Tab-separated table of C-alpha atoms and ligand atoms in Angstrom:
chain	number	residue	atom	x	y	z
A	18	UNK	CA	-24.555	-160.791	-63.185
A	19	UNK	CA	-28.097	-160.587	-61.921
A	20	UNK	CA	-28.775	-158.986	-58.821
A	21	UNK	CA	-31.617	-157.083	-56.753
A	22	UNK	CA	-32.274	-153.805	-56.841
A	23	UNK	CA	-33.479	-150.932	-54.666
A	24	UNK	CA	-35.393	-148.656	-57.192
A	25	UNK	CA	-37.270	-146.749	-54.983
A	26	UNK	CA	-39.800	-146.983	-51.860
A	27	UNK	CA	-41.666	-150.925	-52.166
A	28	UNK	CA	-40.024	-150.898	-55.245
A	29	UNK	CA	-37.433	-153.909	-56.322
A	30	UNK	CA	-36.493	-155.402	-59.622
A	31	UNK	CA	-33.816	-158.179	-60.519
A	32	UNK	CA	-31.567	-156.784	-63.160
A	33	UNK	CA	-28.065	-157.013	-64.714
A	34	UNK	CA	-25.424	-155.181	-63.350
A	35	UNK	CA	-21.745	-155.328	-63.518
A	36	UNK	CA	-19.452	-157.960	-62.104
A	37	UNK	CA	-17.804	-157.121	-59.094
A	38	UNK	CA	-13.555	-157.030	-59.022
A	39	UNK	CA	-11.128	-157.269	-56.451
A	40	UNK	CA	-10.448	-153.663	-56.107
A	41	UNK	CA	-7.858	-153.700	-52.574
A	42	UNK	CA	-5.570	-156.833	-51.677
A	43	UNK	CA	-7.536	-157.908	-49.376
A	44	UNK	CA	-10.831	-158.251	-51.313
A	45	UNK	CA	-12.005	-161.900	-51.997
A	46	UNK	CA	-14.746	-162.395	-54.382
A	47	UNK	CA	-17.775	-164.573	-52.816
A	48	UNK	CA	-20.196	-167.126	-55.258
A	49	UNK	CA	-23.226	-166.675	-53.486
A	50	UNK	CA	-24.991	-169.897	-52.805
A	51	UNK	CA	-27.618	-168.577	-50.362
A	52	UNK	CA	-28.959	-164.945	-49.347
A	53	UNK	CA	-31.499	-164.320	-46.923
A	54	UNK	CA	-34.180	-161.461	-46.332
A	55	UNK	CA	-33.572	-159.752	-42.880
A	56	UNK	CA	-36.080	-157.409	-41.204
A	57	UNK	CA	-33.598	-154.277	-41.588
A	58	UNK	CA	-34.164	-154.622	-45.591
A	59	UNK	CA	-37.646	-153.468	-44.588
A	60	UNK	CA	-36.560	-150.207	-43.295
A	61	UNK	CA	-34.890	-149.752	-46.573
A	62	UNK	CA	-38.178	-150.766	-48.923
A	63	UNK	CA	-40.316	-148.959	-46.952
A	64	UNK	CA	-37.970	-145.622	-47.043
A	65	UNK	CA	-36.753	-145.623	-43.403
A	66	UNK	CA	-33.228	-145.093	-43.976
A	67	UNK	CA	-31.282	-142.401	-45.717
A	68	UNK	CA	-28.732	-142.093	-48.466
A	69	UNK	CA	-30.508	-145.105	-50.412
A	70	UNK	CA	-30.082	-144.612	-54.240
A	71	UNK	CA	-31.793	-146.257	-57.293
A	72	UNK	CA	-30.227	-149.254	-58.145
A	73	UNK	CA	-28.431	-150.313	-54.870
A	74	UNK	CA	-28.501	-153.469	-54.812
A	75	UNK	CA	-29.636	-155.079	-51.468
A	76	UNK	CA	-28.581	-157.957	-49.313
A	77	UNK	CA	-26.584	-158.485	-45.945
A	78	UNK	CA	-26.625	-162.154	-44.757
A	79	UNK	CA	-25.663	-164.782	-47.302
A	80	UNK	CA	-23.211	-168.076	-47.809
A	81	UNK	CA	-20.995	-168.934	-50.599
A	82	UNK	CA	-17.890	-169.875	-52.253
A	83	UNK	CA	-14.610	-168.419	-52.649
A	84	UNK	CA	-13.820	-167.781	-56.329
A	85	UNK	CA	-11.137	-165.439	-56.271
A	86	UNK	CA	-8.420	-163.663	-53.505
A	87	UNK	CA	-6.294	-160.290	-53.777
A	88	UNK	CA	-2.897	-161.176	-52.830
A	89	UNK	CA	-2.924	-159.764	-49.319
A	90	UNK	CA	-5.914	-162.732	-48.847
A	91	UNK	CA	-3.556	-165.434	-45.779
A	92	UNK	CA	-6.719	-166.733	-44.408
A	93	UNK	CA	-8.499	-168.091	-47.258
A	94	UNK	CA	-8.227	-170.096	-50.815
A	95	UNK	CA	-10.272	-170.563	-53.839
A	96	UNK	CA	-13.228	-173.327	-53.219
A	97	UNK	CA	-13.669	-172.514	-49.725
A	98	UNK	CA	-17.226	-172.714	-48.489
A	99	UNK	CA	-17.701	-169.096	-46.065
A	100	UNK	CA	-20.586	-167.521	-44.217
A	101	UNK	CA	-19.602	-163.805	-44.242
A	102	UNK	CA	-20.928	-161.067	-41.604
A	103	UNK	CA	-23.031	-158.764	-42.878
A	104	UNK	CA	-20.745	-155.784	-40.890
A	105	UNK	CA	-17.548	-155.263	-42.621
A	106	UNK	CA	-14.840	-154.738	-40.459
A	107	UNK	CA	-11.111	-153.573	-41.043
A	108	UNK	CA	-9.912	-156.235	-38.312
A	109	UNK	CA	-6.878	-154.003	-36.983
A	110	UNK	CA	-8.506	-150.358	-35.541
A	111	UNK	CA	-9.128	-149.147	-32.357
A	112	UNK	CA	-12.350	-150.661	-32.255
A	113	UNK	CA	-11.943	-154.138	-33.936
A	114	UNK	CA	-9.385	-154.755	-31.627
A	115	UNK	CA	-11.610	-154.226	-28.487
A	116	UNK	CA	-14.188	-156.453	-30.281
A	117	UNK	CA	-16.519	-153.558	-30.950
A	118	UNK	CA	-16.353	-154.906	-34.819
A	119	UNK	CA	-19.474	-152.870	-35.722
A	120	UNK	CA	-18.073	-149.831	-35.124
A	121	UNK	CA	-15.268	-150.521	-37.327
A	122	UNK	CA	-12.960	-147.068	-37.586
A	123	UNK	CA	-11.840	-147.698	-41.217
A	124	UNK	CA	-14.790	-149.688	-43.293
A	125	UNK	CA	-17.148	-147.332	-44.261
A	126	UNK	CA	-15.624	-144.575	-46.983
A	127	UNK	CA	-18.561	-142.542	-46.663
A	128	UNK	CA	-18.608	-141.386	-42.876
A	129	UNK	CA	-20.438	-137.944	-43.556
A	130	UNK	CA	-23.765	-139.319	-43.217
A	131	UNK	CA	-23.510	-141.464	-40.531
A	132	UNK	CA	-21.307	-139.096	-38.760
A	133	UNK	CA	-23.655	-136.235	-38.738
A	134	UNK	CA	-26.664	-138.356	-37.683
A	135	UNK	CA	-24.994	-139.898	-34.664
A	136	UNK	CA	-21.991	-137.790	-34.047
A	137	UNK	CA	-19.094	-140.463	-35.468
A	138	UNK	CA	-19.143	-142.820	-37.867
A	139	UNK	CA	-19.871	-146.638	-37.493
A	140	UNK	CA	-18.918	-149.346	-39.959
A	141	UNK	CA	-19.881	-150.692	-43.430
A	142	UNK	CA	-23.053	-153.291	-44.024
A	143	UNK	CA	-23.587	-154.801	-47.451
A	144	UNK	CA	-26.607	-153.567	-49.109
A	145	UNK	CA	-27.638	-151.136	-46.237
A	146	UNK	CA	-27.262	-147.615	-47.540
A	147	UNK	CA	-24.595	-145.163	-48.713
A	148	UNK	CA	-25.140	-143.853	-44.712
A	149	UNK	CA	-23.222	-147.319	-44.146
A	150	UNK	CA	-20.945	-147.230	-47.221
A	151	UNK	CA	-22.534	-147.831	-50.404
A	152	UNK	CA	-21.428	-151.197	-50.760
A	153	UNK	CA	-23.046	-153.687	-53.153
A	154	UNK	CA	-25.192	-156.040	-51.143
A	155	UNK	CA	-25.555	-160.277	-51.205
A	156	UNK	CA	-28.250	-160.514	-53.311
A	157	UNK	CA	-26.534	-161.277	-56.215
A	158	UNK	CA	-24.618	-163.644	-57.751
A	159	UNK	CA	-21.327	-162.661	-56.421
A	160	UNK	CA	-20.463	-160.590	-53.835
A	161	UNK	CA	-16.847	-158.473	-53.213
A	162	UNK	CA	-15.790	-159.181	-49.417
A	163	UNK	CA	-13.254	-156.352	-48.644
A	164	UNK	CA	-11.159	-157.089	-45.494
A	165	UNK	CA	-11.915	-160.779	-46.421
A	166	UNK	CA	-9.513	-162.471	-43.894
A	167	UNK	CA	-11.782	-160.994	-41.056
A	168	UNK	CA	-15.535	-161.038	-42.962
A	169	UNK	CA	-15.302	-164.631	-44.038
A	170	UNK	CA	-15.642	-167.701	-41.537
A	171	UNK	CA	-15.082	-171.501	-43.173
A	172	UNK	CA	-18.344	-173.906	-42.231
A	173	UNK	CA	-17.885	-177.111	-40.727
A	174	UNK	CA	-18.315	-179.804	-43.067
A	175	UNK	CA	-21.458	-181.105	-41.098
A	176	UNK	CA	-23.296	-177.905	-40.967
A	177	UNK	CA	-25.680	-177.487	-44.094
A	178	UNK	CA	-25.824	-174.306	-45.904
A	179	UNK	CA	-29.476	-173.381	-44.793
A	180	UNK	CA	-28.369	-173.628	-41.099
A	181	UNK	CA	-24.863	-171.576	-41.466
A	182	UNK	CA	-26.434	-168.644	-43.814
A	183	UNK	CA	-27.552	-167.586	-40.850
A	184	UNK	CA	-24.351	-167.025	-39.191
A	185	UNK	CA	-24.048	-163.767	-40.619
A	186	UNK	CA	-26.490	-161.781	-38.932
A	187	UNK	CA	-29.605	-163.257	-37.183
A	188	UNK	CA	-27.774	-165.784	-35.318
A	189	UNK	CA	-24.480	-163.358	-33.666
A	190	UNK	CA	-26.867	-160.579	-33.573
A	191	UNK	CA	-29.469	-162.510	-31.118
A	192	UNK	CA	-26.331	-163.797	-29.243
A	193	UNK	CA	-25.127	-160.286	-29.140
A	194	UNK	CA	-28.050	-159.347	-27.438
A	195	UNK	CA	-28.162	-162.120	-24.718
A	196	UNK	CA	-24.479	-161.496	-24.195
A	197	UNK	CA	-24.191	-157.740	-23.865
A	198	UNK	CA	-27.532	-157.967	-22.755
A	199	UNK	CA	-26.007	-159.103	-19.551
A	200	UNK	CA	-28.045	-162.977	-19.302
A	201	UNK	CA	-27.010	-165.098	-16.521
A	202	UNK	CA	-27.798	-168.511	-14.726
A	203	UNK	CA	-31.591	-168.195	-13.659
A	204	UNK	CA	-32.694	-165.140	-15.326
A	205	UNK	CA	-35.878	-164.288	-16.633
A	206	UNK	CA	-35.782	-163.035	-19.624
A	207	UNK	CA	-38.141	-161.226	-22.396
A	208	UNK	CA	-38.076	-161.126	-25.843
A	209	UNK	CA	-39.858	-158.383	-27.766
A	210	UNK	CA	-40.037	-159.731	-31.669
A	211	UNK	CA	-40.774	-163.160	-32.246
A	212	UNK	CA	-38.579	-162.918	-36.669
A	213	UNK	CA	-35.400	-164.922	-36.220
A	214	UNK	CA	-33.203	-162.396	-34.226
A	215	UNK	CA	-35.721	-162.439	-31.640
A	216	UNK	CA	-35.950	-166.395	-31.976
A	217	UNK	CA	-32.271	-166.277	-31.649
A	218	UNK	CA	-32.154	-163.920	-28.698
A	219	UNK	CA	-34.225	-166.112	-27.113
A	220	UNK	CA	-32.181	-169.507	-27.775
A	221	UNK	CA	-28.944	-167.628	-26.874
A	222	UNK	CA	-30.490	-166.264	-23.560
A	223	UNK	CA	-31.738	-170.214	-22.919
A	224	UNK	CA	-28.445	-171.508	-23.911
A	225	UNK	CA	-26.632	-168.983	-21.588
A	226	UNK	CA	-28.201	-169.807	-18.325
A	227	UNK	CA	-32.082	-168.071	-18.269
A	228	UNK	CA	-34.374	-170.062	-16.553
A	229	UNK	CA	-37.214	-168.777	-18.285
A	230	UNK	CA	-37.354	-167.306	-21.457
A	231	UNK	CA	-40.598	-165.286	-22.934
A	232	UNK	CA	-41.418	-164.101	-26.308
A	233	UNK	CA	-43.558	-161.729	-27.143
A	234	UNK	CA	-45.616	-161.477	-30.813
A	235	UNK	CA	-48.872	-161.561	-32.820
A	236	UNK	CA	-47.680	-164.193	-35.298
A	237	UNK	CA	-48.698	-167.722	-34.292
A	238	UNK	CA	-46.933	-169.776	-35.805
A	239	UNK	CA	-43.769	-167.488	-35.142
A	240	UNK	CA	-44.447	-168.243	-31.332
A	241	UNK	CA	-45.203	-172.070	-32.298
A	242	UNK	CA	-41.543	-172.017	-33.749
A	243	UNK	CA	-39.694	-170.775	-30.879
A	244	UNK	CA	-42.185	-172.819	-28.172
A	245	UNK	CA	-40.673	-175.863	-30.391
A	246	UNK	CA	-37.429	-175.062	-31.037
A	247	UNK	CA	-36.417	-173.023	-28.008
A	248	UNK	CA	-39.079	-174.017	-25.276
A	249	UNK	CA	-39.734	-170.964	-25.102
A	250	UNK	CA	-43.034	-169.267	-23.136
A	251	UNK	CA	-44.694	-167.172	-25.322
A	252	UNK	CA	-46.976	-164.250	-25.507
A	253	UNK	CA	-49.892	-162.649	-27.853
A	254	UNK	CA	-49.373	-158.802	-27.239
A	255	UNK	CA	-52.993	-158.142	-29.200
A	256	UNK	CA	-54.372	-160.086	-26.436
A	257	UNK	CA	-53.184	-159.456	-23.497
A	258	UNK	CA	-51.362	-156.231	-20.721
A	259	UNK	CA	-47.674	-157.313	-21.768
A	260	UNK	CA	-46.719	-155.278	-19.173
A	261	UNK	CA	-49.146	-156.791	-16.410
A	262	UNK	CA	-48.874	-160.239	-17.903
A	263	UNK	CA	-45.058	-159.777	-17.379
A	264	UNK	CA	-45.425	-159.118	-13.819
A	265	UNK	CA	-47.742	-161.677	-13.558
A	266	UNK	CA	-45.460	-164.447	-14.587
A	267	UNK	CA	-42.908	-163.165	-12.560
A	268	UNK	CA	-44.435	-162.851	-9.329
A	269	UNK	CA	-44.531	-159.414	-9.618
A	270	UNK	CA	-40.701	-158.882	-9.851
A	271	UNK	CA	-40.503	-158.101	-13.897
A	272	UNK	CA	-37.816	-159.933	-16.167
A	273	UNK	CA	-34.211	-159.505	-15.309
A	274	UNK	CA	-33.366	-158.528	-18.856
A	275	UNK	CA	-35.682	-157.636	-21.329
A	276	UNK	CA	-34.398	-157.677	-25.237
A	277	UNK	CA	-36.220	-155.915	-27.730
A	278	UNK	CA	-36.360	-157.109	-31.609
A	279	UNK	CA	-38.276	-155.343	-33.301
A	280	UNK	CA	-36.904	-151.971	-34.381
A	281	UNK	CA	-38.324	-148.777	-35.982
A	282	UNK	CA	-41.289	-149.991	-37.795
A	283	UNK	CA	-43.125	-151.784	-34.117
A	284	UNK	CA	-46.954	-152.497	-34.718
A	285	UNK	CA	-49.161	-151.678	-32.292
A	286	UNK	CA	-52.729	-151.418	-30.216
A	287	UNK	CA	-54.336	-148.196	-29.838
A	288	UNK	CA	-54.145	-144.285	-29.604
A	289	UNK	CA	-50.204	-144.406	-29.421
A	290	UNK	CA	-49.397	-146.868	-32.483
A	291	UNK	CA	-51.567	-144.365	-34.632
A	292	UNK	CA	-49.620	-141.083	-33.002
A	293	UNK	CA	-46.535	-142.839	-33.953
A	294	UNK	CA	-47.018	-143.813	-37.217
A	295	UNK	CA	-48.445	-140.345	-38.474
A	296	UNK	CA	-45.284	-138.489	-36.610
A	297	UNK	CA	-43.008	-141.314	-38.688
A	298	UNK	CA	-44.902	-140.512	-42.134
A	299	UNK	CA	-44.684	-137.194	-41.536
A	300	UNK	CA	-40.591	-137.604	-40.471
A	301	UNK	CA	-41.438	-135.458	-37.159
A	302	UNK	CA	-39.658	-139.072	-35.483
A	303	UNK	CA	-37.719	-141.550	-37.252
A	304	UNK	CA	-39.044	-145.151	-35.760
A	305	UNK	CA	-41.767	-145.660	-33.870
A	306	UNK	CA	-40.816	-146.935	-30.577
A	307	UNK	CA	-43.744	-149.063	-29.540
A	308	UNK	CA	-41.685	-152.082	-28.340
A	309	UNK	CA	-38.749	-150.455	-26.936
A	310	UNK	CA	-40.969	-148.237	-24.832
A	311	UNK	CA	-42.996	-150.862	-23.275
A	312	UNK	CA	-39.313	-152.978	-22.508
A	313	UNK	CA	-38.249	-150.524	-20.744
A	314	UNK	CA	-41.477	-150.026	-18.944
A	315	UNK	CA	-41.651	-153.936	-18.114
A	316	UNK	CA	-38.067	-154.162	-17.077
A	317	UNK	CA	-37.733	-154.990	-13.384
A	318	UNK	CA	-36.051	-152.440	-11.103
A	319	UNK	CA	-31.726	-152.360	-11.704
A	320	UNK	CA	-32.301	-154.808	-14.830
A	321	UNK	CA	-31.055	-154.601	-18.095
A	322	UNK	CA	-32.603	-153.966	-21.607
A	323	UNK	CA	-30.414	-154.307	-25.202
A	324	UNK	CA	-31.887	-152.973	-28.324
A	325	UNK	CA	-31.217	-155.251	-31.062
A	326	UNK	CA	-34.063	-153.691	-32.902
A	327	UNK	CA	-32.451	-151.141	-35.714
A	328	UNK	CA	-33.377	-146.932	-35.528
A	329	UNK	CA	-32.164	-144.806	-37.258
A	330	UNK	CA	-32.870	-141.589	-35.807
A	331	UNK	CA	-34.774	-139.572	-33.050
A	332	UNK	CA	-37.917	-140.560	-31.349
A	333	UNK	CA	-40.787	-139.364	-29.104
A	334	UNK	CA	-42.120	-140.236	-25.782
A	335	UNK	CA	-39.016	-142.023	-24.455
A	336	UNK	CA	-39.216	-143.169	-21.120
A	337	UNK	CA	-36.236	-141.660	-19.702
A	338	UNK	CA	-37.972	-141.439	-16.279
A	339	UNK	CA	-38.640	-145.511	-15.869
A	340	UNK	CA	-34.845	-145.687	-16.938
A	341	UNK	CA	-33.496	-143.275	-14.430
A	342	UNK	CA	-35.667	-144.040	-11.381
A	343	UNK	CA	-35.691	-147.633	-11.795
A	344	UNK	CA	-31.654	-147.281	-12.419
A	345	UNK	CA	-31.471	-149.711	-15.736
A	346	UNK	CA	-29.322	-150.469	-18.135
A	347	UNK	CA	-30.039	-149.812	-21.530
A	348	UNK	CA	-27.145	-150.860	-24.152
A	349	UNK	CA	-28.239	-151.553	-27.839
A	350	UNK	CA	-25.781	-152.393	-30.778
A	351	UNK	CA	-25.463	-152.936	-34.402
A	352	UNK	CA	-24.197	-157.227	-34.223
A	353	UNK	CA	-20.594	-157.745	-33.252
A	354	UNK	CA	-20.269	-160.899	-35.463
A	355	UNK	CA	-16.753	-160.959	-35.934
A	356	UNK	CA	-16.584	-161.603	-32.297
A	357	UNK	CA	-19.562	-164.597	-32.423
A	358	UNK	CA	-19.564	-166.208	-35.414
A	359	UNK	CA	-16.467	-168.795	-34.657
A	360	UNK	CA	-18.145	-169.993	-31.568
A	361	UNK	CA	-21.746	-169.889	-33.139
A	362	UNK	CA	-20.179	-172.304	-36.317
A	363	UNK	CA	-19.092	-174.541	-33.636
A	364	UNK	CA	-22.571	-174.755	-31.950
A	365	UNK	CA	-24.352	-175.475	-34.883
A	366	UNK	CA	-21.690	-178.333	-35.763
A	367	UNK	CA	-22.456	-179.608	-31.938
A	368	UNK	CA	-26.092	-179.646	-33.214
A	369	UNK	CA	-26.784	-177.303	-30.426
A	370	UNK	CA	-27.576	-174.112	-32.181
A	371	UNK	CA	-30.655	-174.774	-34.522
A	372	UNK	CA	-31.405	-171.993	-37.485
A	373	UNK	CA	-32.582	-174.182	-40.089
A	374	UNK	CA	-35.986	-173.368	-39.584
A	375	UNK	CA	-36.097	-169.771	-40.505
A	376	UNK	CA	-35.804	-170.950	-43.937
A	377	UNK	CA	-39.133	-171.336	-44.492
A	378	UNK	CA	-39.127	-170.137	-48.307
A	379	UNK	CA	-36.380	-170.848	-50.481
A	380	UNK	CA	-36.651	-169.118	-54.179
A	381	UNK	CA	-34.380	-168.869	-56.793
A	382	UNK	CA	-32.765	-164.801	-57.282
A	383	UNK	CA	-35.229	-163.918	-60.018
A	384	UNK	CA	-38.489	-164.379	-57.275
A	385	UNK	CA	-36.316	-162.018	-54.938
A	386	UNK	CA	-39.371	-159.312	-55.177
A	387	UNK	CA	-42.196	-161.731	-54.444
A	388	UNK	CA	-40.145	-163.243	-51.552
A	389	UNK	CA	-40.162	-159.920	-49.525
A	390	UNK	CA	-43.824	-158.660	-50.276
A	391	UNK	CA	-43.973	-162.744	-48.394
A	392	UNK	CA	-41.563	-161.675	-45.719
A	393	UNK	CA	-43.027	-158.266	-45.273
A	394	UNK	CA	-46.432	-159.090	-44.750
A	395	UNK	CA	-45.756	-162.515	-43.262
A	396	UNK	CA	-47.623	-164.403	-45.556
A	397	UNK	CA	-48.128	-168.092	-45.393
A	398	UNK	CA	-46.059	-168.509	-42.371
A	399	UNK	CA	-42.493	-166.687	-43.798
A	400	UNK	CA	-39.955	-166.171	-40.910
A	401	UNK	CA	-37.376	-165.771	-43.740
A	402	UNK	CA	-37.203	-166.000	-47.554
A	403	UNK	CA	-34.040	-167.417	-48.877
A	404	UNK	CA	-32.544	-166.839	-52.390
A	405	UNK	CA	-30.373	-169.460	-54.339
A	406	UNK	CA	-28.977	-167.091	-56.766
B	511	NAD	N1	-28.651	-155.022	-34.288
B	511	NAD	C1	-28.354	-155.661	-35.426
B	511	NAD	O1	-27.186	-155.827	-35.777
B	511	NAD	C2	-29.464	-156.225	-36.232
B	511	NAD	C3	-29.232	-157.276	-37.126
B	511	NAD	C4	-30.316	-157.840	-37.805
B	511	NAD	C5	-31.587	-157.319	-37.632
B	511	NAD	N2	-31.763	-156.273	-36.779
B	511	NAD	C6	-33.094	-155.711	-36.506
B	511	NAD	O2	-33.824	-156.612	-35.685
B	511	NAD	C7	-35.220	-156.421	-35.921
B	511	NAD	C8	-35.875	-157.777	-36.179
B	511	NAD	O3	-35.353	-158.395	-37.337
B	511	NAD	P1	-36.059	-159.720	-37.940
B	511	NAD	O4	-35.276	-160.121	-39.126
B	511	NAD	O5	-36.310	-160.684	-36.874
B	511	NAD	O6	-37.428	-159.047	-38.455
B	511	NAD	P2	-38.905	-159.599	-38.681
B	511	NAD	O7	-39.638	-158.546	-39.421
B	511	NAD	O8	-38.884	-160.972	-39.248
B	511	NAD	O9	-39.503	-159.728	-37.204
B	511	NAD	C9	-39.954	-158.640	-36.435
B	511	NAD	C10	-41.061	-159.188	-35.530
B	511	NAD	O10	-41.472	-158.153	-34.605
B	511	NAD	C11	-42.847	-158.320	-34.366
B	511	NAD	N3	-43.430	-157.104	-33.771
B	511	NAD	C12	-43.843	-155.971	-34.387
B	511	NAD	N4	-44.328	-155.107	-33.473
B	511	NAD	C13	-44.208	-155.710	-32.260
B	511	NAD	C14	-44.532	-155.307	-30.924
B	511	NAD	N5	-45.081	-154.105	-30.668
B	511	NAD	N6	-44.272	-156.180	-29.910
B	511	NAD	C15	-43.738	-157.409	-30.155
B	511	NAD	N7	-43.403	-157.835	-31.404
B	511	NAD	C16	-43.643	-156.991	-32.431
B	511	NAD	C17	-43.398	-158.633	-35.760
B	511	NAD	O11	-44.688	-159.211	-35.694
B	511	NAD	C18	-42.328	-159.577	-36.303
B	511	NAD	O12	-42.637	-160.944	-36.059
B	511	NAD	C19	-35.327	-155.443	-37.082
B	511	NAD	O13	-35.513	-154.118	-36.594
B	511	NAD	C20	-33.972	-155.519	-37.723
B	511	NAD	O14	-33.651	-154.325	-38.395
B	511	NAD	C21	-30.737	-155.733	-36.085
B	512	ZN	ZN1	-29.791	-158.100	-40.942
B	513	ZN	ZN1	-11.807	-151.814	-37.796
């Protein structure tokens, strides 16, 4: 089959590799119908996560069709239409029973990595690293789904496959994020990241009570999408104090819960972006915190801030004194989606939960590489670049 492949830093090529086979009973093999770019593959093409190895083939949020089931498949049958979550998740440890599905116990067969990094293991990913399990990512034309009965959600009939791809990952992730995040009736709430897990942090928060919802970007017509989608306020960091901007809107109070979305590669204004980003080339920190930093610095006093944003590693200049003093909470997670994506299928049948317009590029497999130099840059107004293998 063809597929997309990781050969090195900015380096991808669509090539033939081998089928995939139902190795354990409860592997299903997935069709994929539609695959979509997510800002974590950026961390992998730009070399910002470990244990990647020539030829992986990428991909973690995609849509398809059931072709095939191992025999210890109940849940599901050949011809069933499925939006799978990018975390794979054993459905019966410790952890997926306290609907911590991320942090799956038993999914990810090569726990060394991860393990040394942050002290235990967490669970598999398609597509994201042999740190997260090696496993053969969705950008292909079929994809094995190991624990399938738990991975694999049937769509509605009257949701369309562009608007329940992504159920996978951007959608539970942003709900994760308003959810854990802690977002009640009347809160204000800020949005750091403006791709479509900030978007759909920001339409979770909305739909779970905020009163006021701000994002924060450069990209124009990012913040034109969520002002028309979401209603959301938005907000130009490159020209403006986010910080004192924040306060301003709020009469001086700060945001109840601020939710950052942006991860280990933030751009940024000034002397600190450039400190940053020569301590990440040189690997003296891992991300560069830009966003996260200034969340936690905007966040009102006993509020709460959740890192949806992915890091990998260590880095500098953390404001561990704003957190203490001003007593916050700071969670962050790798997406739950087990525990969303149910609920979040139902919302987008209701026609309450819009995603649809993320898909702002669709591409057949073979322009896979030309889609993310798009989605990397943000060219021509890409939120998301969507394969049709
Ligand atoms: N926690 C999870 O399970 C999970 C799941 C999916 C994605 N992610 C992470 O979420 C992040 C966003 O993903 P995406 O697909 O929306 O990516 P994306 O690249 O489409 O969007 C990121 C946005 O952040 C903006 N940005 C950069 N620096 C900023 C700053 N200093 N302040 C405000 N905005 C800034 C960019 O302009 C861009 O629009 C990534 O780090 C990704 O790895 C996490
Ligand atoms: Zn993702
Ligand atoms: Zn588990």
């Amino acid at each position: 089959m063809r597929a997309l492949c990781w050969r090195g830093v900015n380096d991808l090529s669509v090539e033939d590799v081998p089928d995939p086979v139902i190795l354990n009973d409860q592997d299903a093999i997935v069709k994929v119908a539609a695959t979509t770019t997510c800002g974590s593959d950026l961390h992998l093409i730009d070399g910002y996560v470990p244990a990647m190895e020539s030829g992986d083939v990428l991909g973690h949020e995609f849509l398809g069709e059931v072709v095939e089931t191992g025999p210890g498949v109940d849940r599901l049958k050949k011809g069933d239409r499925v939006v799978v979550c990018s975390f794979i998740s054993c459905g019966r440890c410790w952890y997926c029973e306290h609907d911590l599905w991320s942090l799956c116990d038993n999914s990810n067969p090569k726990p060394g990595i991860a393990a040394a990094l942050w002290g235990y293991e967490t669970g598999a990913v398609y597509g994201y690293s042999h740190a997260m399990g090696g496993f053969r990512g969705s950008h292909a034309e079929y994809v094995r789904v190991p624990f399938a009965d738990y991975g694999a959600f049937r769509v509605p009939d009257g949701v369309d496959d562009e608007t329940a791809l992504f159920a996978s990952d951007a959608a539970p992730t942003g709900w994760m994020g308003a959810d854990l995040g802690g977002v009640g009736e009347g809160d204000v709430v800020a949005v750091w990241g403006c791709g479509a897990v900030g978007q759909m942090a920001a339409q979770a928060a909305t739909l779970l009570g905020a009163e006021r919802v701000i994002v924060i970007d450069r990209f124009r017509e990012r913040l034109d999408m969520a002002e028309r989608h979401i209603g959301a306020e938005t907000l130009d960091y490159t020209a403006t104090d986010v910080g004192a901007e924040l306060r301003e809107r709020t009469g001086g109070r700060g945001p109840d819960v601020c939710i950052e979305a942006v991860g280990m590669e933030a751009h940024g204004t000034g002397p600190q972006h450039l400190y940053d980003s020569a301590k990440q080339r040189l690997r003296l920190e891992t991300g560069r915190p830009q966003a996260l930093r200034e969340a936690i610095q905007a966040c009102r006093k006993g509020g709460s801030v959740f890192l949806l944003g992915v890091f990998v590693g260590w880095v500098d200049k953390f404001p561990v004194g704003a957190l203490m003093n001003k007593g916050l909470t700071v969670r962050g997670a790798q997406q739950h989606g087990q525990r969303y994506i149910p609920k979040l299928l139902d919302l987008m049948a209701e026609g309450r939960l819009e995603t649809r317009q993320f898909a702002t590029h669709a591409m057949g497999l073979d322009a896979a590489p030309r889609g993310y130099n798009m989605f990397k840059h943000k060219r021509d107004g890409c939120v998301r670049a969507v394969f049709h293998p």
